[in-house]
Backbone as JSON, one array per atom type, in Angstrom:
{
  "sequence": "XXXXXXXXXXXXXXXXXXXXXXXXXXXXXXXXXXXXXXXXXXXXXXXXXXXXXXXXXXXXXXXXXXXXXXXXXXXXXXXXXXXXXXXXXXXXXXXXXXXXXXXXXXXXXXXXXXXXXXXXXXXXXXXXXXXXXXXXXXXXXXXXXXXXXXXXXXXXXXXXXXXXXXXXXXXXXXXXXXXXXXXXXXXXXXXXXXXXXXXXXXXXXXXXXXXXXXXXXXXXXXXXXXXXXXXXXXXXXXXXXXXXXXXXXXXXXXXXXXXXXXXXXXXXXXXXXXXXXXXXXXXXXXXXXX",
  "N": [[159.17, 366.46, 29.3], [162.08, 365.19, 30.35], [164.66, 363.21, 28.79], [165.6, 361.29, 30.25], [163.71, 361.28, 32.27], [161.74, 360.31, 30.66], [162.7, 357.57, 29.93], [162.74, 356.39, 32.32], [160.1, 356.45, 32.94], [159.14, 354.43, 31.08], [160.66, 352.31, 31.88], [159.67, 351.65, 34.59], [157.07, 350.18, 34.39], [158.04, 347.98, 32.93], [159.95, 346.95, 34.81], [158.18, 346.19, 36.93], [156.49, 344.36, 35.53], [158.5, 342.34, 35.11], [158.97, 341.57, 37.76], [156.46, 340.79, 38.52], [156.18, 338.42, 36.9], [158.27, 336.92, 37.67], [157.45, 336.35, 40.19], [155.29, 335.07, 39.81], [156.24, 332.46, 38.85], [157.32, 331.32, 40.96], [156.95, 329.02, 43.41], [157.2, 329.09, 46.05], [156.28, 331.56, 46.78], [153.57, 331.52, 46.24], [152.23, 329.13, 47.08], [151.6, 326.52, 49.79], [152.86, 323.52, 50.76], [150.76, 321.1, 52.19], [150.32, 318.63, 53.17], [151.49, 315.27, 53.28], [154.01, 314.52, 54.45], [156.8, 315.24, 53.52], [156.64, 314.39, 50.98], [155.75, 316.18, 49.04], [157.43, 318.7, 47.26], [159.19, 321.55, 46.65], [161.18, 322.71, 44.07], [164.22, 323.48, 42.13], [164.68, 326.2, 42.49], [162.27, 327.34, 43.14], [160.74, 327.08, 41.02], [159.53, 324.75, 40.23], [157.05, 322.44, 41.29], [156.73, 319.33, 42.81], [154.59, 316.37, 43.43], [154.27, 313.32, 45.22], [153.22, 310.0, 45.56], [153.36, 307.15, 47.66], [153.02, 303.89, 49.11], [152.46, 304.41, 51.56], [151.52, 306.95, 51.91], [149.96, 309.94, 49.93], [150.26, 313.19, 48.75], [149.94, 316.83, 49.04], [149.04, 320.25, 48.07], [148.26, 323.82, 48.7], [147.08, 326.94, 47.64], [148.37, 330.15, 48.9], [146.76, 332.35, 48.65], [143.29, 333.29, 48.67], [140.74, 333.33, 46.01], [138.34, 335.26, 44.35], [137.03, 335.19, 41.46], [138.65, 334.72, 38.35], [141.49, 334.03, 36.07], [142.93, 331.13, 35.95], [146.01, 329.59, 35.52], [147.91, 326.53, 35.16], [150.8, 324.58, 34.4], [150.87, 321.16, 34.09], [152.73, 317.98, 34.41], [151.79, 314.6, 34.23], [151.65, 311.67, 36.17], [153.81, 309.22, 34.93], [153.88, 306.07, 32.95], [152.63, 303.02, 34.29], [149.82, 304.12, 35.81], [147.58, 303.32, 36.9], [144.97, 303.59, 39.22], [145.7, 305.63, 40.48], [145.04, 309.3, 41.51], [145.43, 312.42, 40.24], [144.62, 315.45, 41.42], [143.4, 318.69, 40.7], [142.23, 321.94, 41.6], [139.62, 324.39, 42.44], [138.41, 325.56, 45.39], [135.94, 326.55, 47.96], [135.23, 326.66, 51.46], [133.3, 324.78, 54.04], [129.87, 323.61, 54.44], [128.24, 324.24, 52.26], [129.88, 324.54, 50.04], [131.58, 325.94, 47.14], [133.16, 324.58, 44.23], [135.56, 323.91, 41.61], [136.46, 321.71, 39.36], [139.44, 319.95, 38.17], [140.26, 316.54, 37.59], [142.56, 314.0, 37.17], [142.54, 310.84, 36.12], [144.27, 308.02, 36.6], [145.91, 305.35, 34.48], [146.31, 302.09, 32.98], [149.68, 301.38, 31.49], [149.9, 302.8, 28.38], [147.24, 302.86, 27.98], [144.83, 305.55, 27.84], [144.8, 308.31, 29.94], [142.07, 309.69, 31.88], [140.53, 312.68, 31.82], [138.75, 314.34, 34.38], [135.99, 316.37, 35.01], [134.32, 318.73, 37.08], [131.66, 320.72, 38.69], [130.88, 322.36, 41.47], [128.32, 323.96, 43.24], [127.1, 325.66, 45.98], [127.37, 323.39, 47.58], [126.44, 321.49, 45.97], [127.18, 319.06, 43.5], [127.43, 316.69, 41.14], [127.91, 317.14, 38.34], [129.42, 315.92, 36.29], [131.78, 315.77, 33.68], [133.71, 313.8, 31.34], [136.73, 313.44, 29.75], [138.95, 311.99, 27.09], [142.41, 312.94, 26.31], [144.07, 314.66, 23.61], [146.71, 314.04, 23.48], [149.64, 312.66, 24.86], [149.71, 313.16, 28.25], [151.71, 312.75, 29.99], [154.19, 312.88, 28.8], [155.17, 315.39, 28.61], [154.87, 318.87, 29.91], [151.68, 320.42, 30.08], [149.29, 322.86, 29.76], [146.51, 323.68, 32.02], [143.77, 325.37, 32.43], [141.62, 327.47, 34.18], [139.03, 329.53, 33.8], [137.19, 331.87, 35.45], [134.67, 333.77, 35.66], [131.89, 336.24, 36.47], [129.91, 335.44, 34.57], [130.31, 332.95, 33.56], [132.19, 329.67, 33.6], [135.1, 328.53, 32.13], [136.62, 325.65, 31.06], [139.92, 324.82, 29.96], [142.42, 323.38, 28.07], [145.68, 323.65, 27.09], [145.04, 326.06, 25.87], [142.81, 325.31, 24.5], [139.6, 325.27, 24.76], [137.42, 323.02, 26.53], [135.14, 322.62, 28.16], [132.26, 324.42, 29.18], [130.66, 325.95, 31.73], [127.76, 327.97, 32.12], [126.58, 330.87, 33.83], [123.51, 330.59, 35.03], [121.65, 331.56, 36.79], [119.16, 332.83, 36.64], [117.63, 331.08, 35.8], [117.2, 329.36, 37.98], [119.49, 327.7, 38.71], [122.12, 327.48, 40.72], [125.19, 329.38, 41.17], [128.92, 329.61, 41.31], [129.75, 332.34, 42.9], [129.99, 333.91, 45.12], [131.54, 332.92, 47.15], [134.84, 333.02, 48.01], [137.63, 331.01, 46.78], [140.35, 328.81, 47.16], [143.17, 327.46, 45.59], [143.8, 324.12, 45.04], [145.84, 321.12, 45.08], [146.42, 317.7, 44.79], [147.92, 314.3, 44.98], [147.06, 311.18, 45.03], [145.82, 307.77, 46.33], [143.3, 306.19, 44.74], [142.23, 303.73, 44.34], [140.01, 302.33, 44.5], [137.98, 303.28, 42.98], [138.93, 304.65, 40.77], [140.08, 303.74, 38.37], [138.68, 301.9, 35.73], [136.25, 301.76, 37.17], [137.17, 300.75, 39.71], [138.33, 298.19, 39.19], [140.89, 297.89, 38.39], [143.86, 297.82, 40.15], [146.19, 299.83, 42.15], [149.46, 299.38, 41.3], [151.92, 298.94, 43.61], [154.5, 298.18, 43.07], [155.44, 300.01, 41.3], [155.74, 302.44, 42.57], [157.65, 305.25, 43.8], [154.94, 307.41, 42.61], [154.89, 310.22, 40.64], [153.8, 313.52, 40.05], [154.18, 316.62, 38.21], [154.58, 320.31, 38.43], [154.54, 323.49, 37.04], [155.08, 327.03, 36.07], [152.81, 328.3, 36.97], [150.14, 330.71, 36.84], [148.1, 333.49, 37.89], [145.7, 335.76, 36.82], [143.68, 337.49, 38.76], [141.19, 338.16, 41.22], [142.18, 338.91, 44.22], [141.11, 337.7, 47.36], [141.05, 339.07, 50.68], [140.9, 339.41, 54.11], [138.24, 339.95, 54.1], [137.77, 341.33, 51.75], [138.0, 342.35, 48.26], [140.71, 342.27, 45.99], [140.14, 343.5, 43.61], [138.26, 346.31, 42.35], [135.48, 346.2, 42.55], [132.84, 343.91, 42.47], [131.96, 344.2, 39.99], [133.82, 345.18, 38.26], [137.3, 344.43, 37.69], [140.26, 345.99, 39.31], [143.1, 347.89, 38.48], [145.13, 346.42, 39.56], [144.83, 343.73, 38.88], [146.67, 342.2, 36.35], [145.68, 341.55, 33.81], [142.81, 342.47, 32.78], [140.79, 341.38, 31.01], [139.88, 338.86, 31.26], [137.66, 339.01, 32.82], [135.26, 339.59, 31.64], [135.26, 337.99, 29.66], [134.25, 335.88, 27.16], [133.57, 333.07, 24.86], [134.8, 333.32, 21.67], [133.82, 332.81, 17.96], [135.63, 331.09, 16.9], [136.69, 329.69, 19.27], [134.43, 328.51, 20.1], [134.0, 326.63, 18.2], [136.26, 324.99, 18.57], [135.65, 323.98, 21.1], [133.36, 322.45, 20.43], [134.69, 320.62, 18.71], [136.37, 319.27, 20.55], [134.41, 318.2, 22.25], [132.98, 316.63, 20.62], [134.75, 314.61, 19.81], [136.31, 313.77, 21.79], [135.07, 313.82, 24.32], [133.91, 311.43, 26.85], [132.12, 311.13, 28.69], [129.04, 312.59, 29.82], [127.23, 314.29, 32.21], [124.78, 315.26, 31.4], [123.71, 313.76, 29.59], [122.93, 311.37, 30.75], [120.34, 309.93, 31.36], [119.31, 307.77, 32.93], [120.61, 307.95, 35.38], [119.25, 310.26, 36.49], [116.48, 309.97, 37.18], [114.19, 311.45, 37.87], [114.46, 313.42, 36.03], [116.51, 315.4, 33.97], [119.22, 317.52, 35.28], [118.41, 321.04, 35.54], [120.18, 322.85, 34.09], [120.97, 321.36, 31.98], [118.99, 321.49, 30.19], [119.18, 323.94, 29.27], [121.39, 324.71, 27.87]],
  "CA": [[159.69, 365.42, 30.13], [163.38, 364.84, 30.03], [164.78, 361.87, 28.12], [165.93, 360.39, 31.41], [162.26, 360.82, 32.85], [160.7, 359.45, 29.72], [163.24, 356.26, 29.95], [162.34, 355.86, 33.72], [158.53, 356.02, 32.72], [159.18, 353.2, 30.33], [161.42, 351.35, 32.64], [158.91, 351.24, 35.62], [156.19, 349.06, 33.97], [158.89, 346.71, 32.61], [160.4, 346.25, 36.09], [156.9, 345.65, 37.64], [156.13, 343.24, 34.7], [159.42, 341.33, 35.41], [158.63, 341.25, 39.27], [155.23, 339.84, 38.74], [156.33, 337.21, 36.18], [159.07, 335.9, 38.59], [156.54, 335.94, 41.37], [154.16, 333.9, 39.24], [156.87, 331.41, 38.71], [158.03, 330.88, 42.3], [155.97, 328.39, 44.12], [157.23, 329.36, 47.54], [155.53, 332.74, 47.11], [152.14, 331.26, 46.01], [151.7, 327.84, 47.67], [152.03, 325.81, 50.79], [152.61, 322.17, 50.85], [149.94, 321.05, 53.15], [150.4, 317.28, 53.68], [152.53, 314.35, 52.71], [155.34, 314.34, 55.09], [157.94, 315.4, 52.71], [156.39, 314.01, 49.65], [155.6, 317.32, 48.13], [158.71, 319.37, 47.13], [159.47, 322.74, 45.7], [162.66, 322.59, 43.64], [164.61, 324.38, 41.11], [164.55, 327.64, 42.98], [160.89, 327.69, 43.33], [159.99, 327.05, 39.6], [158.96, 323.36, 39.86], [156.64, 321.62, 42.43], [156.35, 317.92, 42.59], [154.02, 315.56, 44.51], [154.57, 311.95, 45.0], [152.61, 308.91, 46.13], [153.76, 305.85, 47.68], [151.85, 303.09, 49.58], [152.04, 304.99, 52.85], [150.8, 308.39, 51.67], [150.11, 310.83, 48.95], [150.59, 314.56, 49.14], [149.01, 317.98, 48.45], [149.32, 321.6, 48.38], [147.15, 324.78, 48.34], [147.4, 328.31, 47.6], [148.32, 331.12, 50.12], [145.75, 333.31, 48.53], [141.92, 332.84, 48.11], [140.43, 334.18, 44.85], [137.0, 335.41, 43.99], [137.1, 335.22, 40.18], [140.15, 334.9, 37.93], [141.98, 333.16, 35.16], [144.24, 330.39, 36.62], [146.73, 328.48, 34.6], [148.95, 325.66, 35.77], [151.2, 323.42, 33.65], [151.08, 319.93, 34.74], [153.19, 316.73, 33.76], [151.22, 313.62, 34.96], [152.41, 310.34, 36.45], [153.94, 308.37, 33.81], [153.74, 304.68, 32.94], [151.17, 302.5, 34.98], [149.38, 305.0, 36.84], [146.21, 302.9, 37.41], [144.49, 303.72, 40.71], [146.07, 307.06, 41.06], [144.2, 310.31, 40.93], [146.02, 313.83, 40.41], [143.5, 316.45, 41.46], [143.76, 320.19, 40.76], [140.92, 322.42, 41.58], [139.51, 325.53, 43.2], [137.15, 325.12, 46.24], [135.85, 327.08, 49.23], [135.19, 325.63, 52.74], [131.86, 324.83, 54.62], [128.96, 322.56, 53.91], [127.64, 324.61, 51.02], [130.87, 324.99, 49.17], [131.73, 325.88, 45.81], [134.28, 323.93, 43.61], [135.88, 323.8, 40.19], [137.43, 320.48, 39.42], [140.1, 318.93, 37.28], [140.94, 315.47, 38.05], [142.99, 313.19, 36.18], [142.45, 309.41, 36.59], [145.36, 307.25, 35.91], [145.47, 304.2, 33.86], [147.4, 301.09, 32.73], [150.64, 301.97, 30.59], [149.33, 302.66, 27.02], [145.76, 303.34, 28.03], [144.73, 307.04, 28.13], [144.2, 309.11, 31.23], [140.77, 310.37, 31.81], [140.26, 314.09, 32.52], [137.38, 314.37, 34.91], [135.73, 317.55, 35.48], [133.02, 318.85, 37.88], [131.5, 322.07, 39.03], [130.02, 322.38, 42.73], [127.72, 325.27, 43.69], [126.42, 325.73, 47.14], [127.39, 322.06, 47.97], [125.75, 320.33, 44.94], [127.97, 318.78, 42.35], [126.99, 315.82, 40.2], [127.97, 317.72, 37.11], [130.61, 315.44, 35.88], [132.0, 315.67, 32.24], [134.91, 313.45, 31.25], [137.4, 313.43, 28.3], [140.37, 311.65, 26.67], [143.18, 314.04, 25.83], [144.62, 314.43, 22.41], [148.04, 313.97, 23.61], [150.23, 312.05, 26.03], [149.68, 314.03, 29.35], [152.86, 312.22, 30.79], [155.44, 313.08, 28.23], [155.62, 316.81, 28.75], [154.08, 319.77, 30.55], [150.66, 321.06, 29.34], [148.62, 324.19, 30.49], [145.26, 323.53, 32.38], [143.29, 326.62, 32.82], [140.17, 327.73, 34.57], [138.46, 330.92, 33.65], [135.94, 332.05, 36.18], [134.0, 335.25, 36.05], [130.59, 336.18, 36.97], [129.12, 335.08, 33.7], [130.88, 331.74, 33.12], [133.43, 328.98, 33.92], [135.54, 327.72, 31.07], [137.86, 324.74, 31.52], [140.65, 324.83, 28.84], [143.55, 322.49, 27.94], [146.58, 324.29, 26.21], [144.17, 327.12, 25.24], [141.62, 324.99, 23.97], [138.32, 325.06, 25.54], [136.77, 321.58, 26.65], [133.82, 322.7, 28.88], [131.73, 325.76, 29.68], [129.51, 326.09, 32.57], [127.39, 329.4, 32.11], [125.6, 331.4, 34.92], [122.08, 330.35, 34.77], [120.92, 331.75, 38.17], [117.88, 333.45, 36.33], [116.71, 329.76, 35.68], [117.32, 328.64, 39.25], [120.59, 326.99, 38.86], [123.2, 328.08, 41.56], [126.43, 329.53, 40.38], [129.78, 329.98, 42.26], [130.0, 333.74, 42.7], [129.98, 334.52, 46.33], [132.59, 332.38, 48.04], [136.43, 332.95, 47.6], [138.1, 329.76, 46.8], [141.81, 328.65, 47.15], [143.6, 326.4, 44.51], [144.39, 322.9, 45.82], [146.19, 320.04, 44.32], [146.77, 316.43, 45.51], [148.21, 313.16, 44.41], [146.41, 310.24, 46.03], [145.54, 306.64, 45.68], [141.82, 306.03, 44.49], [142.11, 302.47, 43.35], [138.56, 301.75, 44.87], [137.04, 303.67, 41.88], [139.69, 305.6, 39.7], [140.39, 302.99, 36.9], [137.7, 300.91, 35.51], [135.54, 301.59, 38.35], [137.99, 300.11, 40.68], [138.54, 296.85, 38.88], [142.24, 297.78, 38.24], [144.38, 298.32, 41.35], [147.45, 300.48, 42.25], [150.65, 298.68, 41.37], [152.92, 299.5, 44.23], [155.82, 298.11, 42.77], [155.79, 301.14, 40.47], [155.86, 303.68, 43.3], [156.63, 306.42, 44.02], [154.45, 307.88, 41.54], [155.21, 311.59, 40.81], [153.29, 314.74, 39.22], [155.21, 317.68, 38.41], [153.89, 321.39, 38.37], [155.33, 324.64, 36.8], [154.35, 328.07, 35.35], [151.56, 328.8, 37.88], [149.9, 332.2, 36.88], [146.64, 334.0, 38.21], [145.07, 336.97, 36.67], [142.55, 337.19, 39.51], [140.73, 339.02, 42.2], [142.67, 338.12, 45.48], [140.2, 338.03, 48.47], [141.73, 339.0, 51.74], [140.35, 340.25, 55.25], [136.79, 340.26, 53.67], [137.69, 342.34, 50.61], [138.57, 341.77, 46.96], [141.9, 343.28, 45.36], [139.41, 344.31, 42.51], [137.48, 347.42, 43.0], [134.14, 345.79, 42.94], [132.42, 342.62, 41.82], [131.57, 344.62, 38.7], [135.12, 345.33, 37.44], [138.58, 344.36, 38.33], [141.04, 347.06, 39.34], [144.33, 347.78, 37.64], [145.78, 345.41, 40.44], [144.85, 342.62, 37.97], [147.52, 342.37, 35.17], [145.05, 341.58, 32.52], [141.27, 342.21, 33.37], [139.9, 341.02, 29.9], [139.11, 337.69, 31.61], [136.5, 339.27, 33.73], [134.0, 339.74, 30.85], [135.56, 337.07, 28.64], [133.42, 334.7, 26.49], [134.23, 332.42, 23.78], [134.48, 333.74, 20.13], [133.47, 331.56, 17.25], [136.75, 330.12, 16.77], [136.78, 328.78, 20.46], [133.31, 327.66, 20.18], [134.3, 325.43, 17.31], [137.17, 324.05, 19.16], [134.96, 323.43, 21.98], [132.67, 321.39, 19.71], [135.6, 319.58, 18.29], [136.81, 318.42, 21.73], [133.17, 317.6, 22.92], [132.4, 315.36, 19.64], [135.85, 313.62, 19.47], [136.93, 313.27, 23.09], [134.18, 313.5, 25.52], [133.39, 310.3, 26.97], [130.89, 311.01, 29.75], [128.43, 313.94, 29.94], [125.99, 313.95, 33.02], [123.43, 315.75, 30.68], [123.2, 312.8, 28.66], [122.81, 310.27, 31.6], [119.03, 310.03, 31.89], [119.19, 306.82, 33.9], [121.03, 308.54, 36.67], [118.41, 311.34, 36.84], [115.02, 309.54, 36.68], [113.34, 312.58, 38.05], [114.65, 314.6, 35.11], [117.91, 316.04, 33.9], [119.38, 318.82, 35.96], [118.0, 322.22, 34.95], [121.13, 323.41, 33.01], [121.06, 320.5, 30.75], [118.12, 321.85, 29.19], [119.38, 325.55, 28.84], [122.68, 324.95, 27.16]],
  "C": [[161.13, 365.32, 29.61], [163.53, 363.53, 29.48], [165.11, 360.78, 29.39], [164.58, 360.07, 32.17], [161.59, 359.91, 32.13], [161.36, 357.85, 29.91], [162.66, 355.56, 31.38], [160.8, 355.43, 33.65], [158.32, 354.76, 32.11], [159.7, 352.02, 31.05], [160.33, 350.69, 33.81], [157.93, 350.04, 35.4], [156.95, 347.79, 33.78], [159.31, 346.08, 33.97], [159.3, 345.49, 36.82], [156.42, 344.36, 36.89], [157.09, 342.02, 35.21], [159.25, 340.88, 36.94], [157.65, 340.34, 39.26], [155.45, 338.54, 38.06], [157.23, 336.32, 37.01], [158.45, 335.49, 39.68], [155.78, 334.68, 40.86], [154.85, 332.6, 39.1], [157.4, 330.7, 39.87], [156.81, 330.23, 43.25], [155.99, 328.63, 45.55], [156.51, 330.66, 47.84], [154.05, 332.47, 47.08], [151.56, 330.06, 46.69], [152.38, 327.43, 48.85], [151.89, 324.4, 50.55], [151.99, 321.76, 52.18], [150.05, 319.66, 53.88], [151.31, 316.34, 52.8], [153.81, 313.88, 53.23], [156.54, 314.17, 54.17], [157.8, 314.81, 51.34], [156.21, 314.96, 48.52], [156.91, 318.1, 48.28], [158.58, 320.49, 46.22], [160.89, 322.7, 45.34], [162.95, 323.65, 42.61], [164.38, 325.79, 41.3], [163.16, 328.03, 42.91], [160.0, 327.62, 42.07], [159.29, 325.86, 39.38], [158.31, 323.02, 41.18], [156.33, 320.39, 42.04], [155.54, 317.23, 43.7], [154.11, 314.08, 44.13], [153.65, 311.19, 45.98], [153.25, 307.66, 46.2], [152.58, 305.07, 48.59], [151.43, 303.67, 50.79], [151.26, 306.39, 52.76], [150.92, 309.04, 50.29], [150.61, 312.1, 49.5], [149.87, 315.46, 48.38], [149.61, 319.32, 48.85], [148.2, 322.53, 48.2], [147.84, 326.1, 48.31], [147.46, 329.29, 48.71], [147.29, 331.86, 49.93], [144.48, 332.45, 48.37], [141.46, 333.9, 46.96], [138.97, 334.26, 44.75], [136.94, 335.92, 42.47], [138.42, 335.48, 39.82], [140.36, 333.95, 36.87], [143.27, 332.45, 35.68], [144.78, 329.45, 35.66], [147.85, 327.95, 35.4], [149.4, 324.67, 34.63], [151.58, 322.28, 34.6], [151.87, 318.71, 33.78], [152.77, 315.57, 34.69], [152.07, 312.48, 35.24], [152.5, 309.53, 35.31], [153.9, 306.74, 33.9], [152.42, 304.09, 33.54], [150.79, 303.3, 36.17], [147.89, 304.8, 37.34], [145.98, 303.16, 38.87], [144.83, 305.01, 41.29], [145.14, 308.19, 40.58], [145.0, 311.71, 41.27], [144.95, 314.74, 40.42], [144.07, 317.83, 41.42], [142.49, 320.95, 40.45], [140.98, 323.73, 42.57], [138.28, 325.18, 44.24], [137.38, 326.24, 47.63], [135.5, 326.07, 50.36], [133.48, 325.7, 53.05], [130.98, 323.74, 54.02], [128.18, 322.86, 52.68], [128.7, 325.25, 50.17], [130.75, 325.02, 47.82], [133.13, 325.2, 45.28], [134.33, 323.8, 42.15], [136.9, 322.76, 39.96], [138.21, 319.94, 38.11], [140.63, 317.75, 38.16], [141.42, 314.52, 37.13], [143.24, 311.79, 36.77], [143.36, 308.6, 35.74], [145.02, 306.11, 35.3], [146.57, 303.27, 33.58], [148.43, 301.82, 31.69], [149.82, 301.62, 29.09], [147.98, 302.94, 26.92], [145.68, 304.84, 28.34], [144.23, 307.29, 29.37], [142.76, 309.54, 30.8], [140.84, 311.64, 32.63], [138.85, 314.12, 32.98], [137.08, 315.8, 35.27], [134.34, 317.75, 36.24], [132.87, 320.23, 38.31], [130.42, 321.76, 40.33], [129.54, 323.83, 42.82], [126.67, 325.09, 44.95], [126.19, 324.12, 47.55], [126.87, 321.12, 47.23], [126.65, 320.35, 43.79], [127.0, 317.87, 41.31], [126.82, 316.34, 38.72], [129.13, 317.26, 36.3], [130.58, 315.4, 34.22], [133.44, 315.05, 32.13], [135.48, 313.31, 29.8], [138.73, 312.68, 28.39], [141.01, 313.02, 26.25], [143.69, 313.7, 24.42], [146.08, 314.39, 22.18], [148.42, 313.2, 24.79], [150.46, 313.04, 27.2], [151.06, 313.93, 30.17], [154.17, 312.54, 30.13], [156.03, 314.48, 28.25], [154.5, 317.54, 29.68], [152.85, 320.13, 29.61], [149.87, 321.91, 30.28], [147.1, 323.81, 30.7], [144.96, 324.81, 33.03], [141.81, 326.61, 33.26], [139.88, 329.21, 34.6], [137.09, 331.09, 34.53], [135.76, 333.35, 36.47], [132.49, 335.12, 36.25], [129.59, 335.7, 35.85], [129.16, 333.56, 33.32], [132.14, 331.01, 33.65], [133.73, 328.26, 32.67], [136.73, 326.96, 31.42], [138.56, 324.72, 30.05], [142.03, 323.84, 29.1], [144.42, 323.11, 26.74], [145.83, 325.36, 25.27], [142.99, 326.64, 24.46], [140.49, 324.64, 24.81], [137.63, 323.57, 25.56], [135.46, 321.73, 27.23], [133.58, 324.16, 29.36], [130.51, 325.56, 30.5], [128.92, 327.52, 32.87], [126.47, 329.54, 33.5], [124.24, 331.3, 34.35], [121.17, 330.44, 35.93], [119.42, 332.13, 37.79], [117.03, 332.08, 36.18], [116.55, 328.91, 37.01], [118.43, 327.67, 39.59], [121.83, 327.96, 39.65], [124.49, 328.28, 40.8], [127.53, 330.18, 41.3], [130.04, 331.38, 41.83], [130.24, 334.49, 44.04], [131.06, 334.21, 47.38], [133.92, 332.29, 47.55], [136.85, 331.38, 47.64], [139.8, 329.73, 46.79], [142.13, 327.48, 46.04], [144.28, 325.24, 45.58], [144.88, 321.92, 44.75], [146.65, 318.88, 45.27], [147.07, 315.22, 44.6], [147.84, 312.05, 45.34], [146.08, 308.98, 45.27], [143.89, 306.57, 45.76], [141.45, 304.76, 43.89], [140.69, 301.76, 43.73], [137.54, 302.24, 43.81], [137.62, 304.26, 40.61], [139.65, 304.74, 38.26], [139.47, 301.89, 36.73], [136.78, 300.68, 36.64], [136.08, 300.82, 39.61], [138.53, 298.65, 40.49], [140.13, 296.79, 38.75], [142.99, 298.54, 39.35], [145.64, 299.12, 41.13], [148.45, 299.44, 42.16], [151.82, 299.28, 41.97], [154.32, 299.3, 43.87], [156.32, 299.2, 41.84], [155.92, 302.49, 41.22], [157.47, 304.04, 43.66], [156.26, 306.82, 42.68], [154.63, 309.48, 41.72], [154.6, 312.44, 39.73], [154.08, 315.83, 39.4], [154.16, 319.06, 37.75], [154.88, 322.56, 38.03], [154.43, 325.73, 36.12], [152.96, 328.22, 35.9], [151.4, 330.51, 37.39], [148.3, 332.33, 37.11], [146.53, 335.39, 37.91], [143.87, 336.79, 37.44], [142.36, 338.15, 40.54], [141.13, 338.23, 43.6], [141.73, 338.69, 46.66], [141.02, 337.99, 49.77], [141.08, 339.95, 52.78], [138.97, 340.76, 54.69], [136.62, 341.28, 52.58], [138.39, 341.77, 49.33], [139.62, 342.82, 46.73], [141.16, 343.98, 44.25], [138.45, 345.39, 43.16], [136.2, 347.12, 43.5], [133.87, 344.48, 42.16], [132.03, 343.02, 40.38], [132.83, 344.84, 37.75], [136.43, 345.23, 38.2], [139.4, 345.73, 38.21], [142.31, 346.89, 38.47], [145.36, 346.87, 38.4], [145.88, 343.98, 39.59], [145.66, 343.02, 36.68], [146.76, 342.63, 33.92], [143.49, 341.28, 32.82], [140.32, 341.67, 32.28], [139.27, 339.84, 30.33], [137.86, 337.92, 32.23], [135.11, 339.35, 33.0], [134.26, 338.76, 29.71], [134.47, 336.03, 28.31], [134.03, 334.23, 25.22], [133.9, 333.02, 22.4], [134.14, 332.55, 19.33], [134.47, 330.48, 17.12], [136.87, 329.13, 17.84], [135.56, 327.96, 20.63], [133.39, 326.29, 19.22], [135.29, 324.52, 17.89], [136.41, 323.24, 20.22], [134.05, 322.15, 21.56], [133.41, 320.25, 19.43], [135.91, 318.65, 19.4], [135.55, 317.63, 22.23], [132.83, 316.36, 21.78], [133.61, 314.45, 19.58], [136.51, 313.08, 20.66], [136.33, 313.27, 24.21], [133.8, 312.16, 25.52], [132.28, 310.03, 28.01], [130.27, 312.41, 29.8], [127.02, 313.53, 30.98], [124.64, 314.43, 32.33], [122.9, 314.75, 29.82], [122.81, 311.39, 29.4], [121.3, 310.23, 32.21], [118.71, 308.89, 32.99], [119.53, 307.15, 35.27], [120.01, 309.64, 37.2], [117.09, 310.95, 36.44], [113.94, 310.51, 37.1], [113.34, 313.66, 37.04], [115.94, 314.95, 34.97], [118.04, 317.14, 34.71], [119.04, 320.02, 35.06], [118.84, 322.94, 33.97], [121.18, 322.72, 31.89], [120.1, 320.84, 29.62], [117.96, 323.35, 28.62], [120.46, 325.65, 28.07], [122.39, 324.45, 25.74]]
}
C-alpha cells in the first residue's frame, strides 16, 4: 500500500468518528421538541437544549429514533433555587397499554433541600418498582451525566459513571423484562405539586418562574429500530453500526458493584423491595431474587 493510501485508510475512521461525535452533540439531528409552545429551545448551534416551565405550561421533547437496547447518556443541569413542585423527567418508553419504560425523574425541592432522584422500571405495563435516591452533589450547579445501560441481561442506571441501580432480567422466574418493544427517549419539565415535594405539601412558587432545565452531550451507542428492523444484525449481537458494542453484554465488575453498594447504603431513601406494607400479598418476585 502506498503511503498516501495508508494515510487515507487511517483518515477515514477519524473522519467518521468526528462526524458521529458532531452528530451526537447536535440536538437538531436527534430530537424534536414536542410540546410547550416555544418553552423548549435548541440553542448554541444545536449543542444545548433547554426546557422551561411557567404557570401556563411546561415543555418536552422526544428522540427522532426508537431504540431496542443501548447505552444512552445525557448531561443535565436541573432547575436551580426553589424548584419545589417541579419534576424533570428523562426516560425511555414504548407505546400502548402494555408499554415498557425506564425512568429517571428528578423531584424538585425548596432551596437548600436536596433533589430526589426517582427511578422506575415498567415491563408490559406494570411498574411499581420505585427506588429513590439523594445525590452526592448539587445537580443544579453544573451538568452531570445520567446514563441508562439497557441490554438483554440487565438495566443499569448510572450517575457520572457510578451505578445506582441494577434491574436484572429474571424472566426465568416469571418477572417480565423489557426486551421486545423499541423505545424512544423522552424528557419533560412539568408541574407536579400535587405529589412531587413532600407528598404535595409544598406547592410550586410561581414567583420563581420560569423554571429551566438544560441538556447537552447526548450520546447513544444503541440499536436503532426502524421500519420493523434493528440496525444491529440480530438481537444476539450488535453490528459494527454501533460505535461500541461492549455495552450489549456489559455487566458490573467488582469495582462497580462496590460503588453500587456505596450509593445504596448512603443515598438510597426508598426501595419498593423494603416496603412490605405496600405489598400485603407479598413483595414482588424480583425482590426475593436479587
